[in-house]
Amino acid sequence: LQSPIIKFLPDEVLDGILKRTQASAGDLIFFGADKKKIVNDSMGALRDDLGHAMGMTSGAWAPLWVVDFPLLEYDPDNSRWNSLHHPFTAPKAEDVEHLGSDPGRVLSRAYDMVLNGTEIGGGSIRIHQRDLQQRVFDALGVDREEAREKFGFLLDALQYGAPPHGGIAFGIDRIVAMMAGVDSIRDVIAFPKTQKASCLMTEAPSSVDNSQLRELHIRLRGKEN
């Protein structure tokens, strides 16, 4: 083993690393130290770059499902939990009991479809029980009054009965881009916007006539300093 960090690791830790990675002579092991998401994203990007640089991509179609997403993620800046997908995603049944005590260990019933490293679709099984939806709101720090004000219609609908349901949405533009062999979906969109978010065909965004605004009961306000 050759590394400047070896002197900081006990022999039993080094043995555990070798057994876990099944590394042998000539292998290279990468370490990352930071918040879990930062390490995962960084190591994932490194893996992808090395794979392309070493010619390990075969060009074959390799679809897969990504599952077992966390239901919630912690926001240290605001000291609260946020939904990783959206607050109506159902948690796994075996994890519901941890919503109040350990939200970070709760997995969701969300799923993504990935093709050759590109996400082409995603969705989830939704919550269809009022009490479970309220428990998720509680874990998110949404009090009962706010939940009633913002989502009362949903809670009422769930109370009177809703069947188990879910869905998935596919990104057709991404699929077409992969089939066409291009890197950007702008190359396969009929009327792509420019880098400044303007449309060359419709000249949007543009000024709107005041009569149109009045018809839609929209009032524009100046930007406050």
Short mmCIF file of C-alpha atoms in Angstrom, two decimals:
data_model
loop_
_atom_site.label_atom_id
_atom_site.label_comp_id
_atom_site.label_asym_id
_atom_site.label_seq_id
_atom_site.Cartn_x
_atom_site.Cartn_y
_atom_site.Cartn_z
CA LEU A 1 0.00 0.00 0.00
CA GLN A 2 1.30 3.42 -0.96
CA SER A 3 -0.41 6.59 0.26
CA PRO A 4 0.37 9.51 2.55
CA ILE A 5 -2.78 8.78 4.56
CA ILE A 6 -1.84 5.20 5.45
CA LYS A 7 -0.02 6.35 8.60
CA PHE A 8 -3.31 7.68 9.95
CA LEU A 9 -5.20 4.40 9.49
CA PRO A 10 -4.91 1.41 11.87
CA ASP A 11 -4.07 -1.99 10.37
CA GLU A 12 -7.59 -3.31 10.98
CA VAL A 13 -9.03 -0.38 9.02
CA LEU A 14 -6.66 -1.00 6.11
CA ASP A 15 -7.56 -4.70 6.13
CA GLY A 16 -11.24 -3.77 6.10
CA ILE A 17 -10.74 -1.43 3.12
CA LEU A 18 -8.94 -4.12 1.14
CA LYS A 19 -11.63 -6.71 1.89
CA ARG A 20 -14.47 -4.31 1.10
CA THR A 21 -12.97 -3.09 -2.19
CA GLN A 22 -11.31 -6.41 -3.13
CA ALA A 23 -8.36 -4.33 -4.29
CA SER A 24 -5.15 -6.04 -5.41
CA ALA A 25 -1.70 -4.96 -6.59
CA GLY A 26 -1.94 -2.18 -9.18
CA ASP A 27 -5.41 -1.03 -8.15
CA LEU A 28 -6.14 2.58 -7.22
CA ILE A 29 -8.55 3.49 -4.41
CA PHE A 30 -10.06 6.97 -4.22
CA PHE A 31 -11.13 8.58 -0.95
CA GLY A 32 -13.58 11.41 -0.41
CA ALA A 33 -14.31 13.30 2.78
CA ASP A 34 -17.14 15.81 3.10
CA LYS A 35 -20.92 15.78 3.39
CA LYS A 36 -22.43 12.60 1.97
CA LYS A 37 -24.07 14.27 -1.03
CA ILE A 38 -20.91 16.20 -1.95
CA VAL A 39 -18.78 13.04 -1.77
CA ASN A 40 -21.29 11.00 -3.79
CA ASP A 41 -21.64 13.66 -6.50
CA SER A 42 -17.86 14.20 -6.73
CA MET A 43 -17.01 10.52 -6.85
CA GLY A 44 -19.74 9.91 -9.39
CA ALA A 45 -18.39 12.63 -11.68
CA LEU A 46 -14.85 11.26 -11.29
CA ARG A 47 -16.02 7.76 -12.13
CA ASP A 48 -17.79 8.99 -15.28
CA ASP A 49 -14.75 10.99 -16.44
CA LEU A 50 -12.40 8.08 -15.89
CA GLY A 51 -14.74 5.72 -17.71
CA HIS A 52 -14.82 7.97 -20.79
CA ALA A 53 -11.06 8.66 -20.65
CA MET A 54 -10.25 4.95 -20.46
CA GLY A 55 -12.66 4.00 -23.24
CA MET A 56 -14.85 1.89 -20.98
CA THR A 57 -18.11 3.00 -22.59
CA SER A 58 -19.26 0.33 -25.01
CA GLY A 59 -21.93 2.33 -26.82
CA ALA A 60 -24.56 -0.28 -26.01
CA TRP A 61 -27.93 0.70 -24.56
CA ALA A 62 -27.82 0.16 -20.81
CA PRO A 63 -31.11 1.08 -19.10
CA LEU A 64 -31.61 0.80 -15.35
CA TRP A 65 -33.97 1.81 -12.58
CA VAL A 66 -32.77 3.96 -9.67
CA VAL A 67 -34.75 3.30 -6.49
CA ASP A 68 -34.45 3.66 -2.70
CA PHE A 69 -34.19 7.45 -2.71
CA PRO A 70 -34.30 9.15 0.70
CA LEU A 71 -37.71 10.66 1.34
CA LEU A 72 -36.29 13.79 3.00
CA GLU A 73 -33.04 15.73 3.04
CA TYR A 74 -31.82 17.96 5.84
CA ASP A 75 -31.23 21.66 5.22
CA PRO A 76 -28.60 22.77 7.77
CA ASP A 77 -28.97 26.45 6.82
CA ASN A 78 -32.63 26.50 7.86
CA SER A 79 -32.46 23.62 10.37
CA ARG A 80 -35.31 21.70 8.80
CA TRP A 81 -36.14 18.71 6.61
CA ASN A 82 -37.17 19.17 2.97
CA SER A 83 -38.71 16.75 0.51
CA LEU A 84 -36.17 15.26 -1.86
CA HIS A 85 -38.85 14.76 -4.52
CA HIS A 86 -42.12 16.38 -3.37
CA PRO A 87 -44.18 16.15 -0.16
CA PHE A 88 -46.75 13.80 -1.68
CA THR A 89 -44.30 10.96 -2.39
CA ALA A 90 -45.10 7.86 -0.37
CA PRO A 91 -42.48 6.52 2.06
CA LYS A 92 -41.68 2.83 2.17
CA ALA A 93 -44.12 1.09 4.49
CA GLU A 94 -41.37 -0.36 6.68
CA ASP A 95 -39.88 3.11 7.26
CA VAL A 96 -43.04 5.01 8.23
CA GLU A 97 -42.41 4.45 11.94
CA HIS A 98 -39.20 6.51 11.71
CA LEU A 99 -40.83 9.66 10.32
CA GLY A 100 -40.99 11.31 13.73
CA SER A 101 -37.81 9.94 15.31
CA ASP A 102 -35.30 9.60 12.47
CA PRO A 103 -36.55 11.17 9.20
CA GLY A 104 -33.18 10.79 7.49
CA ARG A 105 -33.44 7.00 7.36
CA VAL A 106 -36.85 6.95 5.68
CA LEU A 107 -36.73 5.79 2.06
CA SER A 108 -39.28 6.81 -0.54
CA ARG A 109 -41.21 4.92 -3.19
CA ALA A 110 -39.76 7.13 -5.91
CA TYR A 111 -37.97 5.86 -9.00
CA ASP A 112 -35.96 7.18 -11.92
CA MET A 113 -35.20 5.49 -15.22
CA VAL A 114 -31.66 6.08 -16.44
CA LEU A 115 -30.30 5.21 -19.86
CA ASN A 116 -26.55 5.30 -20.38
CA GLY A 117 -26.11 7.68 -17.47
CA THR A 118 -28.89 10.07 -18.51
CA GLU A 119 -32.14 10.33 -16.59
CA ILE A 120 -34.97 9.89 -19.08
CA GLY A 121 -37.91 9.46 -16.73
CA GLY A 122 -38.99 9.70 -13.13
CA GLY A 123 -41.97 9.33 -10.87
CA SER A 124 -43.27 7.89 -7.64
CA ILE A 125 -46.04 6.14 -5.79
CA ARG A 126 -48.13 8.83 -4.09
CA ILE A 127 -49.55 9.02 -0.59
CA HIS A 128 -53.23 8.03 -0.57
CA GLN A 129 -53.93 8.08 3.19
CA ARG A 130 -54.72 11.29 5.10
CA ASP A 131 -52.97 10.29 8.33
CA LEU A 132 -49.77 9.39 6.49
CA GLN A 133 -49.85 12.67 4.53
CA GLN A 134 -50.22 14.56 7.80
CA ARG A 135 -47.24 12.70 9.31
CA VAL A 136 -45.10 13.70 6.34
CA PHE A 137 -46.19 17.33 6.76
CA ASP A 138 -45.26 17.07 10.45
CA ALA A 139 -41.79 15.76 9.55
CA LEU A 140 -41.39 18.70 7.16
CA GLY A 141 -42.23 21.17 9.89
CA VAL A 142 -45.55 22.16 8.30
CA ASP A 143 -47.90 22.87 11.19
CA ARG A 144 -51.55 21.83 11.14
CA GLU A 145 -52.85 25.33 10.40
CA GLU A 146 -50.50 25.84 7.45
CA ALA A 147 -51.27 22.35 6.13
CA ARG A 148 -54.99 23.11 6.30
CA GLU A 149 -54.56 26.48 4.57
CA LYS A 150 -52.37 25.21 1.73
CA PHE A 151 -53.45 21.60 1.31
CA GLY A 152 -56.86 21.34 2.97
CA PHE A 153 -58.47 20.23 -0.28
CA LEU A 154 -55.99 17.35 -0.57
CA LEU A 155 -56.35 16.23 3.04
CA ASP A 156 -60.14 16.25 2.66
CA ALA A 157 -59.95 14.23 -0.54
CA LEU A 158 -57.68 11.66 1.10
CA GLN A 159 -60.02 11.45 4.09
CA TYR A 160 -62.94 10.41 1.90
CA GLY A 161 -60.90 7.77 0.14
CA ALA A 162 -58.34 7.64 -2.64
CA PRO A 163 -56.98 4.55 -4.37
CA PRO A 164 -53.27 3.73 -4.32
CA HIS A 165 -51.79 5.52 -7.31
CA GLY A 166 -48.54 6.64 -8.86
CA GLY A 167 -47.05 7.75 -12.12
CA ILE A 168 -44.00 8.46 -14.21
CA ALA A 169 -43.07 11.15 -16.72
CA PHE A 170 -40.56 10.63 -19.50
CA GLY A 171 -38.35 13.31 -21.02
CA ILE A 172 -39.07 12.80 -24.70
CA ASP A 173 -36.55 15.45 -25.72
CA ARG A 174 -33.76 13.63 -23.86
CA ILE A 175 -34.70 10.32 -25.45
CA VAL A 176 -34.71 11.88 -28.93
CA ALA A 177 -31.35 13.54 -28.26
CA MET A 178 -29.83 10.18 -27.33
CA MET A 179 -31.32 8.52 -30.42
CA ALA A 180 -29.94 11.33 -32.58
CA GLY A 181 -26.52 11.10 -30.96
CA VAL A 182 -26.38 14.74 -29.80
CA ASP A 183 -25.28 16.06 -26.41
CA SER A 184 -27.77 18.90 -25.99
CA ILE A 185 -31.56 18.72 -26.10
CA ARG A 186 -31.50 22.16 -27.74
CA ASP A 187 -30.44 20.36 -30.92
CA VAL A 188 -33.68 18.38 -31.05
CA ILE A 189 -36.20 20.92 -29.71
CA ALA A 190 -38.29 22.53 -32.43
CA PHE A 191 -37.90 26.10 -31.20
CA PRO A 192 -35.08 26.21 -28.62
CA LYS A 193 -34.45 29.39 -26.69
CA THR A 194 -31.12 31.18 -26.84
CA GLN A 195 -28.63 31.29 -23.97
CA LYS A 196 -30.41 34.48 -22.85
CA ALA A 197 -33.75 32.61 -22.61
CA SER A 198 -35.28 34.41 -25.59
CA CYS A 199 -37.23 32.81 -28.44
CA LEU A 200 -36.10 33.88 -31.90
CA MET A 201 -39.37 32.79 -33.49
CA THR A 202 -41.90 34.46 -31.18
CA GLU A 203 -39.52 37.17 -29.95
CA ALA A 204 -40.43 36.29 -26.38
CA PRO A 205 -40.12 37.63 -23.80
CA SER A 206 -41.71 40.84 -25.02
CA SER A 207 -43.97 43.60 -23.74
CA VAL A 208 -47.63 42.78 -23.13
CA ASP A 209 -50.43 45.19 -23.94
CA ASN A 210 -52.18 46.63 -20.88
CA SER A 211 -55.57 45.55 -22.21
CA GLN A 212 -54.39 41.93 -22.21
CA LEU A 213 -53.20 42.28 -18.63
CA ARG A 214 -56.54 43.74 -17.54
CA GLU A 215 -58.40 40.91 -19.25
CA LEU A 216 -56.45 38.39 -17.18
CA HIS A 217 -56.60 40.49 -13.98
CA ILE A 218 -52.81 40.75 -13.85
CA ARG A 219 -51.02 43.80 -12.50
CA LEU A 220 -47.31 44.43 -12.97
CA ARG A 221 -45.36 45.98 -10.12
CA GLY A 222 -42.02 47.72 -10.34
CA LYS A 223 -38.99 46.10 -8.75
CA GLU A 224 -38.48 47.35 -5.20
CA ASN A 225 -35.03 48.50 -4.09
#
